[in-house]
CSV table of C-alpha atoms in Angstrom, one decimal:
chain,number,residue,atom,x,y,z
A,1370,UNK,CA,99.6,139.8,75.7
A,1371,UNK,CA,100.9,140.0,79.7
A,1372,UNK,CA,98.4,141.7,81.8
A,1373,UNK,CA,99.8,144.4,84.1
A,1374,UNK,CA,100.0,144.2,87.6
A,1375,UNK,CA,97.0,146.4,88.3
A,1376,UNK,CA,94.9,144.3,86.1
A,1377,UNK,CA,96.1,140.8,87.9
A,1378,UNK,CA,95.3,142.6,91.1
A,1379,UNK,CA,91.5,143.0,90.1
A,1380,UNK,CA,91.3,139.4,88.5
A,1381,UNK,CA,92.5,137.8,91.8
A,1382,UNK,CA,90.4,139.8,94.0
A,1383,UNK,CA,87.3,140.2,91.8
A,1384,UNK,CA,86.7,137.0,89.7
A,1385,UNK,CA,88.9,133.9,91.2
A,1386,UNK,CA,87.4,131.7,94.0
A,1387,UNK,CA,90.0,129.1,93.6
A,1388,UNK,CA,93.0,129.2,95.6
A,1389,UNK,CA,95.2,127.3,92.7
A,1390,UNK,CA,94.2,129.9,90.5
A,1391,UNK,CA,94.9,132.9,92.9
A,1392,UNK,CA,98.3,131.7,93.9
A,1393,UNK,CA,99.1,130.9,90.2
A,1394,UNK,CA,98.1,134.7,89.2
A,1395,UNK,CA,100.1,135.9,91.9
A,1396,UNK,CA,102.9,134.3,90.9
A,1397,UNK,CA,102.9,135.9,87.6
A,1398,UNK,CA,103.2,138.9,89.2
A,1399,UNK,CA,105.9,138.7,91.1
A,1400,UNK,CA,107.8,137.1,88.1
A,1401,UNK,CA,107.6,141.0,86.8
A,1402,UNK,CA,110.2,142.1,89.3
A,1403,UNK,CA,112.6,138.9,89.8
A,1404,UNK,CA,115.2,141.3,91.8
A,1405,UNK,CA,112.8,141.6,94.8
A,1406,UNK,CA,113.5,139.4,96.8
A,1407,UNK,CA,112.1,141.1,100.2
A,1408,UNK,CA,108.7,140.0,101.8
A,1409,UNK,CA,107.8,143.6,102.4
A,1410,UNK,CA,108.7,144.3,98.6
A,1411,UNK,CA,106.1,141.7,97.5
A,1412,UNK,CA,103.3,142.8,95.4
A,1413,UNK,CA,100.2,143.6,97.6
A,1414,UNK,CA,98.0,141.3,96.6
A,1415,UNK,CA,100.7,138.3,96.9
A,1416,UNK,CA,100.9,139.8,100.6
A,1417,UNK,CA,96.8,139.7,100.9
A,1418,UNK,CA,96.7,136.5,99.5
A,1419,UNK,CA,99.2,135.2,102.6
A,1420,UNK,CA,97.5,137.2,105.1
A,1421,UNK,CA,94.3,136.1,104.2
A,1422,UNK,CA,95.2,132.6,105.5
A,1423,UNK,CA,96.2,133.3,108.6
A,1424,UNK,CA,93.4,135.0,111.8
A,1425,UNK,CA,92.3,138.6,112.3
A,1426,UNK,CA,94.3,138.4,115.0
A,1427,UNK,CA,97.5,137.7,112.9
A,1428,UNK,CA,96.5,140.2,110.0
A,1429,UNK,CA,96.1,143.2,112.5
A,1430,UNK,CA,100.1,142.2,113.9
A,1431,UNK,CA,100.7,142.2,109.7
A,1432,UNK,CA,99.6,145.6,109.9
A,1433,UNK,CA,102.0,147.0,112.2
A,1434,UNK,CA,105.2,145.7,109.9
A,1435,UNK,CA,105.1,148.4,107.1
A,1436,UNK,CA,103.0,150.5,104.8
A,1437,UNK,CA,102.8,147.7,102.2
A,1438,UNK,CA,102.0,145.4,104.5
A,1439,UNK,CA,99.1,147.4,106.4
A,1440,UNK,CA,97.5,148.4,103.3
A,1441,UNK,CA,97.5,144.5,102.0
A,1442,UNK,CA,96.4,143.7,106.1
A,1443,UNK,CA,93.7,146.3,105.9
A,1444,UNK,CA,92.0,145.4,102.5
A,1445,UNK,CA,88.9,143.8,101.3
A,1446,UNK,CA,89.8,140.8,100.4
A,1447,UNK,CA,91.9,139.6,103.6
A,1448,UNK,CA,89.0,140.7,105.5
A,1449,UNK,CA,86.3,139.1,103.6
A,1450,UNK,CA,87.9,135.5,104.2
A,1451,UNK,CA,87.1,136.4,108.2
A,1452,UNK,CA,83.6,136.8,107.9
A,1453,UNK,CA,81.3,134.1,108.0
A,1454,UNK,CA,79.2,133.1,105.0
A,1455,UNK,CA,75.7,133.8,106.8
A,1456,UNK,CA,76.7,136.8,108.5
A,1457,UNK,CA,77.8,140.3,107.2
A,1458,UNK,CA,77.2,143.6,108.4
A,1459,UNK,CA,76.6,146.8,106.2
A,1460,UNK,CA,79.7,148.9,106.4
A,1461,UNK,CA,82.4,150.9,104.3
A,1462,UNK,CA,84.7,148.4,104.1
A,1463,UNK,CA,85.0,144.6,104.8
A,1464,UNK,CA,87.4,145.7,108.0
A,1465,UNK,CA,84.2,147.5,109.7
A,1466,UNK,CA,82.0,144.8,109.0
A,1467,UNK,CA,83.7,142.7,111.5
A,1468,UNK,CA,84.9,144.8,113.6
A,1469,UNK,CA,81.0,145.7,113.9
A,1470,UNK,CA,80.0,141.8,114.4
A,1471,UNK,CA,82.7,141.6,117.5
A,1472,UNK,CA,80.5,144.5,119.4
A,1473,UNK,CA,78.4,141.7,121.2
A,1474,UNK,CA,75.6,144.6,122.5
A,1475,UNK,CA,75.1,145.6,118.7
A,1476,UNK,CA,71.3,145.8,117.7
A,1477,UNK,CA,72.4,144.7,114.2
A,1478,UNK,CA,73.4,141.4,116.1
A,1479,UNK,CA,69.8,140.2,117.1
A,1480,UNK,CA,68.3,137.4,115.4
A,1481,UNK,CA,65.5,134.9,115.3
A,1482,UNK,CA,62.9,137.4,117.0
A,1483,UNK,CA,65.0,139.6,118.6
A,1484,UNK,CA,65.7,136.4,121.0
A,1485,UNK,CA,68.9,135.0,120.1
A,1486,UNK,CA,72.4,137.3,119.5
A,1487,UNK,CA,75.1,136.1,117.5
A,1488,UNK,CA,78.6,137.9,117.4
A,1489,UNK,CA,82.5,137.2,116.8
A,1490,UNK,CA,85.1,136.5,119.1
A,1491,UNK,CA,87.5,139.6,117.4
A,1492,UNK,CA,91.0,137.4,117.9
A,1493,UNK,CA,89.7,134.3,116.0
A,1494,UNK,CA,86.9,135.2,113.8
A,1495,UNK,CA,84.6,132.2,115.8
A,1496,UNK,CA,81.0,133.1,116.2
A,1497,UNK,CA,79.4,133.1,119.9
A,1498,UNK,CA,76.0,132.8,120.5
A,1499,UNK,CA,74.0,134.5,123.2
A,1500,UNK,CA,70.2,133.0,123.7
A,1501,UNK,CA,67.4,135.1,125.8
A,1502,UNK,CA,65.5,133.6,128.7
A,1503,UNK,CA,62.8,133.1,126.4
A,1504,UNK,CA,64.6,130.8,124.5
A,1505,UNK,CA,65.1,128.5,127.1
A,1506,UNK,CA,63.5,125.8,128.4
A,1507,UNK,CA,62.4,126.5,132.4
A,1508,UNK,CA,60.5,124.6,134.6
A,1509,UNK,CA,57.0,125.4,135.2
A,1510,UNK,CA,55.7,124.3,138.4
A,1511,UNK,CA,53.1,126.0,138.9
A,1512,UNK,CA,52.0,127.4,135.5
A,1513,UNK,CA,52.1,130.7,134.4
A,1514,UNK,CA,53.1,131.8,138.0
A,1515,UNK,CA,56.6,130.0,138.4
A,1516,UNK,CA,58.3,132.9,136.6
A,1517,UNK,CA,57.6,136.1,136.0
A,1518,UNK,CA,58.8,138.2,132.6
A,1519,UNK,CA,60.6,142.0,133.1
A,1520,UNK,CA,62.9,144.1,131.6
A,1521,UNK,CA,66.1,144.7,133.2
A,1522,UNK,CA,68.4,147.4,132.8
A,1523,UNK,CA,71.6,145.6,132.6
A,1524,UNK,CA,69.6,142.7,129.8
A,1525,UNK,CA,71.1,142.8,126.4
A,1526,UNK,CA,66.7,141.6,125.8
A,1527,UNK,CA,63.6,143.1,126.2
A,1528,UNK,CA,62.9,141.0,129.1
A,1529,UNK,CA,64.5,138.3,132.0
A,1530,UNK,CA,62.8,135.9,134.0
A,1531,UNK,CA,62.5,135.9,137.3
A,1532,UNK,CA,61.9,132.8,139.7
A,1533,UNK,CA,58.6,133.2,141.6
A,1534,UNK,CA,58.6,129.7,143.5
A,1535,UNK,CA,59.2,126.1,142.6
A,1536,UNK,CA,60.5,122.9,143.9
A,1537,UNK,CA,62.3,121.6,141.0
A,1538,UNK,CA,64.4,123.7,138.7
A,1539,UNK,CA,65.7,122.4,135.8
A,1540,UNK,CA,67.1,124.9,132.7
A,1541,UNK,CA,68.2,123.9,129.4
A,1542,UNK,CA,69.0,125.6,126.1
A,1543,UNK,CA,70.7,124.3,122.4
A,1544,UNK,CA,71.1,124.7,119.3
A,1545,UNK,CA,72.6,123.1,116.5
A,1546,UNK,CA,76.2,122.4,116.3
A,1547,UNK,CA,76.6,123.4,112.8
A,1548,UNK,CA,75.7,127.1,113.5
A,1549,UNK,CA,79.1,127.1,115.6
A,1550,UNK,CA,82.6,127.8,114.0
A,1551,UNK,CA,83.7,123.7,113.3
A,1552,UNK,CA,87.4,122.3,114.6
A,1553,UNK,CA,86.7,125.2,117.3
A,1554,UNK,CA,86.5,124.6,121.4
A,1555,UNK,CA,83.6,126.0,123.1
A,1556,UNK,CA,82.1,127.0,126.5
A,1557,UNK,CA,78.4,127.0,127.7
A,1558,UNK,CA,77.2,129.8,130.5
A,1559,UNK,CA,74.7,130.3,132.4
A,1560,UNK,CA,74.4,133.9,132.5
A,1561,UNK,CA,72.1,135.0,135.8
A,1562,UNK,CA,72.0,137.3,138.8
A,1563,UNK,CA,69.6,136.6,141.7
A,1564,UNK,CA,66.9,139.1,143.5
A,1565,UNK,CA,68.3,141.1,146.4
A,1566,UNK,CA,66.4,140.2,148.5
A,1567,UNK,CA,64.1,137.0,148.9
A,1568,UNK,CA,65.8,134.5,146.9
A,1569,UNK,CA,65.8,131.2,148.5
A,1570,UNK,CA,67.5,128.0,148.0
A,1571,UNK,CA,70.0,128.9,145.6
A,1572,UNK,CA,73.1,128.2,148.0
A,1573,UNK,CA,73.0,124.6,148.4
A,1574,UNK,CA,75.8,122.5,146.5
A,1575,UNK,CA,73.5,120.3,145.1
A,1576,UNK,CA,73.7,121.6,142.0
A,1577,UNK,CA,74.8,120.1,138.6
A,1578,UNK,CA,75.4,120.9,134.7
A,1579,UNK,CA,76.0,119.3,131.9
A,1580,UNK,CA,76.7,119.6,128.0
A,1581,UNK,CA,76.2,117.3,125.7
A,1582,UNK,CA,76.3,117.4,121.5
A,1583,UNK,CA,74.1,114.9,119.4
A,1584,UNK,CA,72.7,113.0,123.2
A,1585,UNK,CA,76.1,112.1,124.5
A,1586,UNK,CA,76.9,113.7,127.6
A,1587,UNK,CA,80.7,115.4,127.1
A,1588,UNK,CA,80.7,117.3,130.4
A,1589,UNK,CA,79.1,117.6,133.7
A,1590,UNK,CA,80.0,119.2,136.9
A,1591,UNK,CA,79.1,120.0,140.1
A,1592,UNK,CA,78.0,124.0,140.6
A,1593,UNK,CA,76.5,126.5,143.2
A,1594,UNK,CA,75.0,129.6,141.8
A,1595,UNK,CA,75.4,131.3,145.2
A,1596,UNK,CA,78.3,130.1,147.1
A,1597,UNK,CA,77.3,130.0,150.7
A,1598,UNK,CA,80.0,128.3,153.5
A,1599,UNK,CA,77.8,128.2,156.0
A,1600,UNK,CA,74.8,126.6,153.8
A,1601,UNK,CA,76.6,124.2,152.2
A,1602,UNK,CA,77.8,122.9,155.7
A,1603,UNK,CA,73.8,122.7,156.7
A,1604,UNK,CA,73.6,121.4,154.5
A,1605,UNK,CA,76.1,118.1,153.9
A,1606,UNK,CA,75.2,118.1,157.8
A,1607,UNK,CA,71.7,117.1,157.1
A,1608,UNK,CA,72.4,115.2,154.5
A,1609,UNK,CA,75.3,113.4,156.2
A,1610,UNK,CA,77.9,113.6,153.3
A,1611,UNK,CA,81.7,114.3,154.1
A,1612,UNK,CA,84.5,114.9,152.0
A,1613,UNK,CA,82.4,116.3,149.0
A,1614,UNK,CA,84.4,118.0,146.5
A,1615,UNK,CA,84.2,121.6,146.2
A,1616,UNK,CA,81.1,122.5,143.4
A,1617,UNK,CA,82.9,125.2,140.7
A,1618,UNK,CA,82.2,128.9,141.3
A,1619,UNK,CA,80.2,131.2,139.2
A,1620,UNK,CA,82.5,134.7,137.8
A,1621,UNK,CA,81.2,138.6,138.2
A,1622,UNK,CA,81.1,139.7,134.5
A,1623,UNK,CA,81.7,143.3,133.5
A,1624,UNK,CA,78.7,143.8,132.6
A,1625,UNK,CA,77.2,143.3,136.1
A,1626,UNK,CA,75.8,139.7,135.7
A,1627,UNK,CA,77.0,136.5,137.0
A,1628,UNK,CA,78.2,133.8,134.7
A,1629,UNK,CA,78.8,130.0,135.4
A,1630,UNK,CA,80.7,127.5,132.7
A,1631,UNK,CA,78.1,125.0,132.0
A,1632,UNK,CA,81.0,122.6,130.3
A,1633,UNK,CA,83.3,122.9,127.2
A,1634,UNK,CA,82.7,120.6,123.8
A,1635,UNK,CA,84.3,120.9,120.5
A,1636,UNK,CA,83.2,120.7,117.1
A,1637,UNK,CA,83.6,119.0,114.8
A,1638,UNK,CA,85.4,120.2,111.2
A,1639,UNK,CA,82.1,120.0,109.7
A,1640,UNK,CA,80.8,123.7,108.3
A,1641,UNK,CA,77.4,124.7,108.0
A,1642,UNK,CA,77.0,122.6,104.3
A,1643,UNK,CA,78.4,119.8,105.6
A,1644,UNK,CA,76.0,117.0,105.9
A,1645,UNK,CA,77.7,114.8,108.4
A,1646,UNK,CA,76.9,116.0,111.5
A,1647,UNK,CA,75.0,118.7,110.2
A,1648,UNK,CA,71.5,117.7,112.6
A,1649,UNK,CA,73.5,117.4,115.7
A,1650,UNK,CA,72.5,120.1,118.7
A,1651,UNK,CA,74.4,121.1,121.7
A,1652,UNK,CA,72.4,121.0,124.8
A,1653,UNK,CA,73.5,123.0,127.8
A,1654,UNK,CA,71.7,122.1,131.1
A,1655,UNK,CA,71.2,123.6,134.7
A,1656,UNK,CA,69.8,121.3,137.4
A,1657,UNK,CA,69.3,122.0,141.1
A,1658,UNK,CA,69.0,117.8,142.3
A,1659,UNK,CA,67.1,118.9,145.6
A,1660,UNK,CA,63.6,119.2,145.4
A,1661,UNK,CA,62.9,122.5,148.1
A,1662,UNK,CA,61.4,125.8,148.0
A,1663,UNK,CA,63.5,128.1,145.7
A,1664,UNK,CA,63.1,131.7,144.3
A,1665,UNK,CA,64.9,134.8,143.5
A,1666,UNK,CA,66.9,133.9,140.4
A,1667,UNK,CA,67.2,136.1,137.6
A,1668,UNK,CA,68.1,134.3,134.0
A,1669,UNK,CA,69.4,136.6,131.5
A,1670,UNK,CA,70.3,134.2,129.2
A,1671,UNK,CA,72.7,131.5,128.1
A,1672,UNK,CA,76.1,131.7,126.0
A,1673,UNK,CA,77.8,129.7,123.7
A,1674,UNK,CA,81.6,131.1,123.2
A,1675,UNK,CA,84.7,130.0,122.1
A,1676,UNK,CA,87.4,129.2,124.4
A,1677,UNK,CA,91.2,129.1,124.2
């Protein structure tokens, strides 16, 4: 006996996993009506199924086409294949869920300790990473004095660290390359402001990051936290360099913190279960080369985000 439409709808979105077996069901539906031949006349779930393998992005344009296609755009099951496996936020519908994960200054987002924040970029579906300060690895010159620990107003975390005094400043942060979205480019920040006043050499171009995944270096540039003309010529003056190339430049964010691209990587097609590759980490690194008096920075944090 032929099941009915209705009843092929709730097999494909309730029991089938298998892909084969959902396009083969939907098939069979659509053998019901062979005189419709339109794309909008398509059973829903034969337009869910489609939509399903294409971005959120793509699926919200779907939604703009017709009815039938913004009620298969809007439903569970096209929205469920945009949500990663270890992530899922309580809401009405699957729709809300992620549209709830892309809100980066979510509470719900906050995990291991309340020091790490993990959201989606809302165009691709790719998870970003935000770590606190106190999940990064800072230099500590003079003990317990080298940085100090405060809340901030404009700090997505209970608390920033502030620079006190040292001579060598070296910041680093990871983690592991298979908590990232795989076959997806990526960008590390450094996400900082500095003390209005006091802060102290932070101006010099003498300053470098890199990034690396699994120990092999895959970016490193030249950067200057506060771009300073007059400093930098001081400084290559004293140092007696010419011609040095132009360090990059960190960006105001909207939310009222500087950022500066640490270096882009991409990973690998690997997921989460994958073995190969699986204990590889991502490193991000900060280093000021010049060992001088410096004080006055504020770190926030580092990011981990997807790029285009």
């Amino acid at each position: 006996m032929a099941m009915d439409a209705q009843l092929r709808q709730d097999t494909l979105y309730g029991q089938h996993d298998s892909i084969a077996e959902m396009v083969q069901l939907s098939a069979m539906v659509a053998e019901e009506s062979p005189q419709e031949t339109q794309v909008g006349a398509l059973p829903e779930v034969c337009l869910a199924l489609a939509i399903a393998l294409t971005s959120p992005r793509d699926a919200c344009r779907c939604a703009a086409v017709s009815r039938a296609f913004r009620a298969a755009a809007d439903s569970d099951h096209v929205w469920h294949s945009f949500l990663p496996r270890d992530l899922d936020s309580p809401a009405k519908t699957k729709k809300q869920s992620y549209l709830r994960l892309c809100d980066s200054g979510d509470a719900a987002n906050l995990v291991d300790d309340q020091q790490c924040r993990v959201w989606l970029e809302k165009a691709s579906g790719a998870k970003c990473y935000a770590l606190a300060a106190r999940r990064l690895s800072l230099p500590w010159d003079d003990g317990e004095f080298s940085w100090t620990w405060t809340p901030h107003p404009l700090s997505r975390f209970a608390e920033v660290a502030e620079l006190v005094e040292c001579t060598g400043l070296d910041i680093y942060g990871g983690l592991p390359a298979a908590a990232l979205t795989p076959s997806t480019p990526y960008a590390a920040y450094l996400v900082y402001g500095t003390a209005e006043e006091g802060h102290r050499g932070l101006s010099y171009p003498d300053q470098e990051t890199t990034v690396s995944v699994g120990g092999r270096v895959v970016a490193r540039y030249a950067v200057c936290l506060r771009p300073d003309e007059a400093a930098a010529r001081k400084f290559w003056g004293v140092a007696g360099g010419v011609d040095k190339a132009a360090p990059r430049q960190p960006r105001l964010r909207d939310d009222g913190w500087w950022e500066m691209e640490m270096g882009r990587m991409c990973t690998s097609t690997a997921g989460a279960g994958d073995q190969e590759g699986c204990e590889e980490v991502v490193v991000a690194s900060f280093e000021v080369l010049g060992w001088y008096p410096k004080r006055g920075l504020i770190v926030e944090g580092m990011e981990f985000r997807p790029v285009e």
